[in-house]
Coordinates of C-alpha atoms and ligand atoms in Angstrom, one line a residue:
M1232 CA 123.8 102.3 110.0
T1233 CA 124.5 98.8 109.0
Y1234 CA 121.5 96.2 108.4
R1235 CA 124.2 93.6 109.9
L1236 CA 122.2 91.5 113.0
K1237 CA 124.4 92.1 116.0
Y1238 CA 123.3 88.8 118.3
H1239 CA 121.5 86.9 115.0
V1240 CA 123.5 84.7 113.3
C1241 CA 123.9 85.8 109.6
P1242 CA 126.5 85.4 107.0
E1243 CA 129.8 88.3 106.4
H1244 CA 129.2 88.2 102.4
G1245 CA 127.0 86.1 100.5
W1246 CA 123.5 84.5 100.8
I1247 CA 121.9 82.3 103.5
N1248 CA 119.0 80.3 104.5
D1249 CA 117.8 77.2 105.8
P1250 CA 119.5 76.2 109.0
N1251 CA 121.2 72.7 108.9
G1252 CA 123.0 70.1 111.1
F1253 CA 121.7 72.2 114.1
S1254 CA 123.4 69.6 116.8
Y1255 CA 125.8 69.6 120.0
F1256 CA 129.0 68.0 119.4
Q1257 CA 132.1 67.9 121.9
G1258 CA 130.9 71.4 124.3
Y1259 CA 130.1 72.8 121.3
Y1260 CA 126.6 73.9 119.8
H1261 CA 126.9 74.1 116.1
L1262 CA 125.5 75.3 113.5
F1263 CA 125.5 74.6 109.8
Y1264 CA 123.2 76.7 107.0
Q1265 CA 122.3 76.7 103.0
Y1266 CA 124.9 79.2 102.0
Y1267 CA 126.4 80.6 99.4
P1268 CA 129.7 83.0 99.7
D1269 CA 130.0 84.4 96.2
E1270 CA 126.5 86.9 96.2
P1271 CA 124.5 87.9 98.2
I1272 CA 121.9 85.5 96.3
W1273 CA 120.6 81.9 96.2
G1274 CA 123.0 80.0 94.1
P1275 CA 125.6 76.4 93.9
M1276 CA 124.7 75.7 98.1
H1277 CA 127.4 75.4 100.3
W1278 CA 127.2 74.5 103.7
G1279 CA 128.6 77.1 106.2
H1280 CA 129.1 76.9 109.4
V1281 CA 129.2 78.6 113.1
R1282 CA 129.7 77.0 116.8
S1283 CA 129.0 78.6 120.2
K1284 CA 129.5 77.3 123.9
D1285 CA 126.1 79.0 125.2
L1286 CA 123.9 79.8 122.0
V1287 CA 124.0 83.6 121.9
H1288 CA 128.3 84.2 121.0
W1289 CA 128.9 82.0 117.6
E1290 CA 132.1 81.6 116.4
N1291 CA 132.4 81.9 112.1
L1292 CA 134.3 78.3 110.7
P1293 CA 135.5 77.1 107.7
I1294 CA 132.7 76.3 105.0
A1295 CA 131.6 72.2 106.1
L1296 CA 130.4 71.1 102.5
I1297 CA 131.0 72.4 99.1
P1298 CA 129.1 71.2 96.2
G1299 CA 130.4 69.8 92.8
D1300 CA 131.2 66.4 93.1
K1301 CA 129.3 63.9 90.9
E1302 CA 126.4 63.4 94.0
D1303 CA 126.2 66.9 94.5
L1304 CA 127.0 69.1 91.2
H1305 CA 124.7 71.6 92.0
G1306 CA 124.3 72.1 95.9
C1307 CA 124.4 70.7 99.2
F1308 CA 121.3 70.7 100.5
S1309 CA 119.7 71.0 103.7
G1310 CA 120.2 68.2 106.0
S1311 CA 121.2 67.4 109.8
A1312 CA 123.9 66.3 111.5
V1313 CA 124.5 63.6 114.5
E1314 CA 127.2 62.1 116.5
Y1315 CA 128.4 58.8 116.0
N1316 CA 131.2 57.5 116.9
N1317 CA 133.6 60.3 118.4
R1318 CA 132.5 61.7 115.1
L1319 CA 130.0 64.0 114.1
Y1320 CA 128.1 63.2 111.1
L1321 CA 126.7 65.5 108.4
I1322 CA 123.6 63.8 105.8
Y1323 CA 122.8 65.9 103.2
T1324 CA 120.8 66.1 100.1
G1325 CA 123.1 66.1 97.0
N1326 CA 121.1 68.6 94.2
I1327 CA 121.8 67.5 90.0
Y1328 CA 119.6 69.5 88.2
D1329 CA 118.9 68.0 84.6
D1330 CA 118.3 70.8 82.8
P1331 CA 119.5 74.6 82.7
E1332 CA 116.7 75.7 83.5
H1333 CA 116.2 74.3 86.5
I1334 CA 113.3 72.5 85.8
T1335 CA 113.9 68.6 87.0
F1336 CA 116.9 67.5 89.0
H1337 CA 117.9 64.2 91.0
Q1338 CA 118.1 64.5 94.6
N1339 CA 120.2 62.3 97.4
V1340 CA 121.0 61.4 100.3
N1341 CA 124.9 61.7 101.4
I1342 CA 127.2 61.5 104.5
A1343 CA 130.4 63.4 105.6
W1344 CA 132.3 63.2 109.0
S1345 CA 134.5 65.2 111.0
E1346 CA 136.3 64.7 113.7
D1347 CA 137.4 68.0 115.6
G1348 CA 133.8 69.5 114.5
I1349 CA 135.9 71.5 112.1
H1350 CA 137.3 70.2 109.3
F1351 CA 134.6 67.6 107.2
Y1352 CA 135.4 65.2 105.0
K1353 CA 133.1 63.7 102.4
Y1354 CA 132.0 59.5 102.3
E1355 CA 133.6 58.1 99.6
N1356 CA 130.7 55.6 97.9
N1357 CA 128.2 58.8 98.4
P1358 CA 125.3 58.6 98.0
V1359 CA 123.8 56.7 100.7
I1360 CA 120.6 56.7 99.9
S1361 CA 120.8 57.1 95.1
E1362 CA 116.7 58.2 94.6
P1363 CA 113.3 57.9 95.8
P1364 CA 111.2 55.3 96.7
V1365 CA 108.6 54.7 93.9
D1366 CA 105.1 56.8 95.0
N1367 CA 107.6 59.6 94.9
T1368 CA 108.2 62.3 92.2
Y1369 CA 111.9 64.2 92.2
H1370 CA 111.0 65.9 95.0
F1371 CA 113.4 64.3 97.8
R1372 CA 115.2 66.4 100.2
D1373 CA 116.1 67.4 103.7
P1374 CA 117.1 64.2 105.8
K1375 CA 116.5 64.6 109.5
V1376 CA 118.3 61.7 110.8
W1377 CA 118.4 61.1 114.8
R1378 CA 119.5 58.1 117.3
E1379 CA 116.2 56.0 118.4
D1380 CA 117.3 52.9 121.1
D1381 CA 120.2 51.1 118.7
H1382 CA 119.0 52.3 115.5
F1383 CA 119.4 55.2 113.4
K1384 CA 115.6 57.3 112.2
M1385 CA 115.8 59.5 109.5
I1386 CA 112.9 61.1 108.1
I1387 CA 113.1 62.8 105.1
G1388 CA 110.8 65.1 102.8
G1389 CA 108.8 64.8 99.6
Q1390 CA 106.2 64.8 96.9
K1391 CA 103.5 62.1 96.4
E1392 CA 103.1 61.0 92.4
D1393 CA 99.7 62.1 92.9
G1394 CA 101.2 65.9 94.6
R1395 CA 100.8 66.0 97.3
G1396 CA 103.7 66.5 100.1
H1397 CA 104.9 63.8 102.5
V1398 CA 107.3 62.6 104.5
L1399 CA 109.2 59.4 104.3
I1400 CA 111.4 57.3 107.3
Y1401 CA 114.3 55.4 106.8
Q1402 CA 116.2 52.9 109.5
S1403 CA 120.1 52.6 109.7
D1404 CA 122.5 50.7 111.9
D1405 CA 126.0 52.7 110.6
L1406 CA 124.3 56.1 109.2
I1407 CA 125.5 54.2 105.2
N1408 CA 123.1 51.5 104.6
W1409 CA 119.4 52.8 105.0
D1410 CA 116.5 50.4 104.8
Y1411 CA 112.8 52.5 103.4
L1412 CA 110.3 51.9 106.7
G1413 CA 107.5 53.3 104.8
E1414 CA 105.7 56.8 104.3
Y1415 CA 105.0 58.4 108.3
G1416 CA 102.7 61.2 106.8
H1417 CA 101.1 63.2 104.1
A1418 CA 98.9 66.5 103.9
S1419 CA 95.4 66.0 103.1
T1420 CA 95.1 67.8 100.2
I1421 CA 97.5 70.2 98.2
D1422 CA 95.9 73.6 99.0
H1423 CA 95.2 72.9 102.7
E1424 CA 98.9 71.3 103.7
G1425 CA 101.1 71.6 100.4
K1426 CA 103.0 70.2 97.4
M1427 CA 106.1 69.4 99.1
W1428 CA 106.8 68.9 102.3
E1429 CA 110.6 70.8 103.2
C1430 CA 112.4 70.5 105.8
P1431 CA 110.8 67.8 107.9
D1432 CA 111.4 67.1 111.8
L1433 CA 110.1 64.6 113.8
F1434 CA 110.9 64.5 118.1
R1435 CA 108.7 64.1 121.5
L1436 CA 108.2 66.5 123.4
N1437 CA 106.8 66.0 126.8
G1438 CA 105.7 61.9 125.4
V1439 CA 104.0 63.8 122.5
N1440 CA 105.1 62.9 119.4
V1441 CA 105.6 66.5 117.3
L1442 CA 106.3 66.3 113.4
L1443 CA 107.3 69.9 112.1
M1444 CA 107.4 70.9 108.2
S1445 CA 107.7 73.6 106.1
P1446 CA 105.1 72.8 103.6
Q1447 CA 104.8 74.4 100.1
G1448 CA 102.5 75.5 98.4
I1449 CA 99.3 75.9 100.9
K1450 CA 97.0 78.3 100.3
E1451 CA 96.5 81.4 101.7
D1452 CA 92.4 80.8 103.8
G1453 CA 91.0 84.1 105.2
E1454 CA 94.6 85.4 107.9
K1455 CA 95.6 81.6 107.5
Y1456 CA 98.7 81.2 105.4
R1457 CA 100.0 84.6 104.5
N1458 CA 103.6 83.3 104.0
Y1459 CA 104.7 82.3 100.5
H1460 CA 105.6 79.1 102.0
Q1461 CA 104.9 78.1 105.5
T1462 CA 106.4 76.6 108.7
G1463 CA 103.9 74.6 111.2
Y1464 CA 103.6 71.4 112.6
K1465 CA 101.0 68.3 113.4
I1466 CA 100.8 66.6 116.5
K1467 CA 97.1 65.1 116.0
D1468 CA 95.8 65.9 112.5
T1469 CA 95.7 69.6 112.3
F1470 CA 98.2 71.4 110.2
I1471 CA 99.4 74.2 112.6
E1472 CA 101.3 77.4 111.8
L1473 CA 103.9 77.9 114.7
D1474 CA 105.0 81.4 113.8
H1475 CA 102.9 83.9 112.3
G1476 CA 104.8 86.0 111.1
H1477 CA 106.7 87.0 107.5
D1478 CA 109.9 85.8 108.6
F1479 CA 110.0 82.3 109.1
Y1480 CA 111.0 79.4 107.2
A1481 CA 112.5 76.1 107.2
A1482 CA 112.6 76.1 111.2
T1483 CA 114.5 72.7 112.4
T1484 CA 115.5 71.7 116.0
M1485 CA 117.9 70.1 118.5
L1486 CA 118.3 68.3 121.7
A1487 CA 120.4 70.3 124.2
P1488 CA 122.7 68.1 126.5
D1489 CA 120.2 69.0 129.7
G1490 CA 117.3 67.8 127.8
R1491 CA 115.9 70.9 125.9
R1492 CA 114.5 71.1 122.5
I1493 CA 115.8 74.5 120.6
L1494 CA 114.7 75.1 117.5
M1495 CA 115.9 78.2 115.0
A1496 CA 114.4 79.4 111.9
W1497 CA 115.5 81.3 108.7
M1498 CA 114.4 84.6 109.6
D1499 CA 113.0 85.6 105.6
M1500 CA 110.7 84.2 103.4
W1501 CA 111.8 83.1 99.8
H1502 CA 110.8 86.2 97.1
S1503 CA 111.4 88.8 100.1
E1504 CA 114.0 91.9 99.0
F1505 CA 116.6 91.6 101.1
P1506 CA 117.6 95.6 101.1
E1507 CA 120.8 93.7 102.9
K1508 CA 121.8 92.8 99.5
E1509 CA 123.4 96.6 99.5
E1510 CA 125.6 95.5 101.9
G1511 CA 126.4 92.2 100.5
W1512 CA 125.0 89.5 102.8
S1513 CA 120.8 88.3 102.9
G1514 CA 119.7 86.5 105.4
A1515 CA 119.6 85.5 109.7
M1516 CA 118.9 82.8 111.8
T1517 CA 116.2 83.4 114.3
F1518 CA 117.6 83.8 117.9
P1519 CA 117.0 80.0 119.3
R1520 CA 114.3 79.3 121.2
E1521 CA 113.4 76.5 123.5
L1522 CA 109.9 74.6 123.0
T1523 CA 107.2 73.1 125.2
I1524 CA 104.4 72.2 124.9
H1525 CA 100.7 73.0 126.5
D1526 CA 97.3 71.7 125.2
N1527 CA 98.5 70.3 122.4
H1528 CA 100.5 73.3 121.1
L1529 CA 103.8 73.9 120.7
Y1530 CA 105.3 77.5 122.7
M1531 CA 108.3 79.3 122.4
M1532 CA 110.6 81.8 124.0
P1533 CA 114.2 83.1 123.4
V1534 CA 116.4 80.1 125.3
E1535 CA 117.3 81.4 128.8
E1536 CA 121.1 82.4 127.8
L1537 CA 119.6 85.3 126.2
A1538 CA 120.3 86.7 129.9
L1539 CA 124.0 86.3 128.9
L1540 CA 123.4 89.5 126.5
R1541 CA 121.7 91.6 129.0
Y1542 CA 124.0 94.2 130.3
E1543 CA 121.4 97.8 131.0
S1544 CA 117.8 97.1 132.6
K1545 CA 115.3 99.4 133.3
K1546 CA 111.7 100.3 134.0
V1547 CA 109.8 103.4 131.8
E1548 CA 106.3 104.5 131.6
V1549 CA 106.0 105.5 128.5
T1550 CA 103.7 106.6 125.5
D1551 CA 106.8 107.8 122.5
Y1552 CA 110.4 106.7 123.4
L1553 CA 113.8 106.8 121.4
L1554 CA 115.3 103.3 121.8
P1555 CA 118.8 102.9 124.1
S1556 CA 119.9 100.9 120.9
R1557 CA 119.0 98.6 118.2
Q1558 CA 119.8 95.8 120.2
V1559 CA 117.0 95.7 122.6
E1560 CA 114.1 93.1 124.7
I1561 CA 111.4 94.9 125.5
D1562 CA 108.7 93.6 128.3
L1563 CA 105.8 94.7 128.6
D1564 CA 101.6 94.1 129.5
I1565 CA 99.4 93.0 126.6
C1566 CA 95.9 94.4 127.3
D1567 CA 92.5 95.1 124.1
G1568 CA 93.0 98.3 122.2
L1569 CA 97.0 98.4 122.3
S1570 CA 98.7 99.7 119.7
L1571 CA 101.8 99.5 119.2
N1572 CA 104.2 101.1 117.1
L1573 CA 108.3 100.6 116.1
S1574 CA 109.9 103.9 113.9
N1575 CA 106.4 103.6 111.7
L1576 CA 108.0 100.8 110.2
Y1577 CA 106.4 97.7 111.9
T1578 CA 102.6 98.1 113.9
L1579 CA 101.6 95.9 116.6
T1580 CA 97.3 96.1 117.6
V1581 CA 95.8 93.7 120.0
N1582 CA 91.9 93.9 119.4
N1583 CA 89.4 91.4 121.3
H1584 CA 91.7 88.8 121.5
K1585 CA 93.3 89.0 118.0
V1586 CA 97.1 90.5 117.3
T1587 CA 97.6 91.8 114.1
V1588 CA 101.6 93.1 113.1
M1589 CA 101.6 94.7 110.0
N1590 CA 105.2 95.1 108.5
Q1591 CA 104.7 95.8 104.7
T1592 CA 102.4 93.0 105.1
E1593 CA 99.5 92.1 107.8
H1594 CA 99.6 89.0 109.4
V1595 CA 97.9 88.1 112.3
G1596 CA 96.9 85.4 115.4
T1597 CA 95.0 85.2 118.4
I1598 CA 95.2 84.6 122.3
K1599 CA 93.4 82.9 124.8
E1600 CA 94.0 85.3 127.6
Y1601 CA 96.0 89.3 127.9
Q1602 CA 99.0 88.7 129.9
S1603 CA 102.6 89.6 128.4
M1604 CA 104.5 90.3 125.9
K1605 CA 108.2 90.1 125.1
L1606 CA 110.0 91.9 122.1
L1607 CA 113.2 91.1 120.8
I1608 CA 114.6 94.0 118.4
D1609 CA 118.1 94.0 116.6
S1610 CA 119.2 95.9 113.7
S1611 CA 117.0 94.5 111.4
S1612 CA 114.9 92.1 113.1
V1613 CA 111.8 92.0 115.5
E1614 CA 110.3 89.1 117.6
V1615 CA 107.6 89.1 119.4
F1616 CA 106.9 86.4 122.1
I1617 CA 102.8 86.9 123.9
N1618 CA 101.9 85.5 126.8
G1619 CA 105.5 83.3 127.0
G1620 CA 105.2 82.1 123.8
E1621 CA 101.6 81.1 122.9
L1622 CA 102.0 83.6 119.8
V1623 CA 105.1 84.2 118.0
F1624 CA 105.9 86.4 115.2
T1625 CA 108.6 87.0 113.7
D1626 CA 109.9 89.9 111.5
R1627 CA 112.7 91.2 109.4
V1628 CA 112.4 95.2 109.8
Y1629 CA 114.8 97.6 108.4
F1630 CA 115.4 100.1 110.8
K1631 CA 117.6 102.8 109.4
D1632 CA 118.0 104.6 113.4
T1633 CA 117.6 103.9 116.5
P1634 CA 114.4 103.0 116.7
V1635 CA 111.8 105.4 118.2
L1636 CA 109.1 102.7 120.7
S1637 CA 105.2 104.5 120.4
L1638 CA 102.6 103.3 122.0
N1639 CA 98.6 104.3 122.2
K1640 CA 98.4 104.9 125.8
K1641 CA 100.9 105.7 128.1
M1642 CA 102.3 101.8 130.0
T1643 CA 105.3 99.8 131.9
C1644 CA 107.9 99.1 130.1
R1645 CA 110.9 97.2 131.2
I1646 CA 114.0 98.5 128.4
T1647 CA 116.9 96.0 128.2
T1648 CA 120.3 96.7 126.3
L1649 CA 121.0 93.7 124.8
S1650 CA 125.3 93.6 124.0
E1651 CA 126.8 91.6 121.1
Ligands
FRU3123 C1 113.8 75.5 101.7 C2 114.6 74.3 100.8 C3 115.2 73.4 101.5 C4 116.2 73.0 100.3 C5 116.9 74.1 100.6 C6 117.9 74.7 99.2 O1 114.1 76.6 101.9 O2 114.2 74.6 99.6 O3 114.3 72.0 100.7 O4 117.2 71.9 100.7 O5 115.9 74.8 100.8 O6 118.4 75.9 99.1

């Protein structure tokens, strides 16, 4: 059996990491991603490309950006997309290493555009921002652009001279000429909030400004920040982890035409083993999630288009149960003392409002009440949404066979098979 995911975006071959340029253009959702087509390992970054009419059936498209020009000599790193004058513009990081060991580098901002959403042309006078402002080291990447009133705004991740992560904000009227407006926010300390804020995003949800980012270098703190790098957000002063699983990074959002704020993230973590490498590919995206906000906390739930994948659903009362397929959705109540196991590879236990997931490493989160739980399983992933998205765990779990669900007490579960 293959580890290849059936209803999550993953490459046919080669390596993927961050989602890039998540956008809507001419009737399609577009998703680009960091891509190295030649081998299932990180290499000179291209932008891979898929599109979808419904967020669940994705069509592969030709590579959108290939590195190698003087401004992106060693990589087209992460960035975003925006529609302007009937074109889809990509705003991306150019990466140029200064030395063969990749110790220091130059990073800049470039643009490319397309009229059909398939073929992209790099702007001939790239870069549009050639270097970071003062008080920033050479870490300067991952521009996120959006339209605000009559302008384009951009935030970009950086590192202050003193080593703390921060984000910078720029403004433009034409995507070519950019004015630097200053620092938008910075880490309190390196240990608490990181040394480089990768993949920042800034959006308004229900009247609240949310700054989303993926800081490198936050120190583990008890049961918090247990991943190699973290992804989280700030609404007020505190940095809050967005997903409590092991495999969630570089999250990015887009505004759907119907007003929903939709998020996708890389469903992996730097320095993981990636057993799928033996099949010639590596990395995947999370299922798209709708974001909502409650008491200044972000909630994430699978987008409602998940319904398009459901084809057989039944309620069963079970303790041990062989699932009908490797693509399933499981809905059940959550209660104190519950322990759930999948093929002895993954366990989730609930104790006194604390939820612990064990999947090679242990991850912990807390909930206020005991309500419900939804699991989305694909061939090598498990995403758990608790209490309507209050607490989410995303993990790659490498099922060798059809998973067996085991519960420590008899419970009623709705088991729904998901098609491709
Ligand atoms: C985040 C990141 C970005 C960078 C890209 C390179 O995972 O390190 O900051 O643009 O990956 O692939």
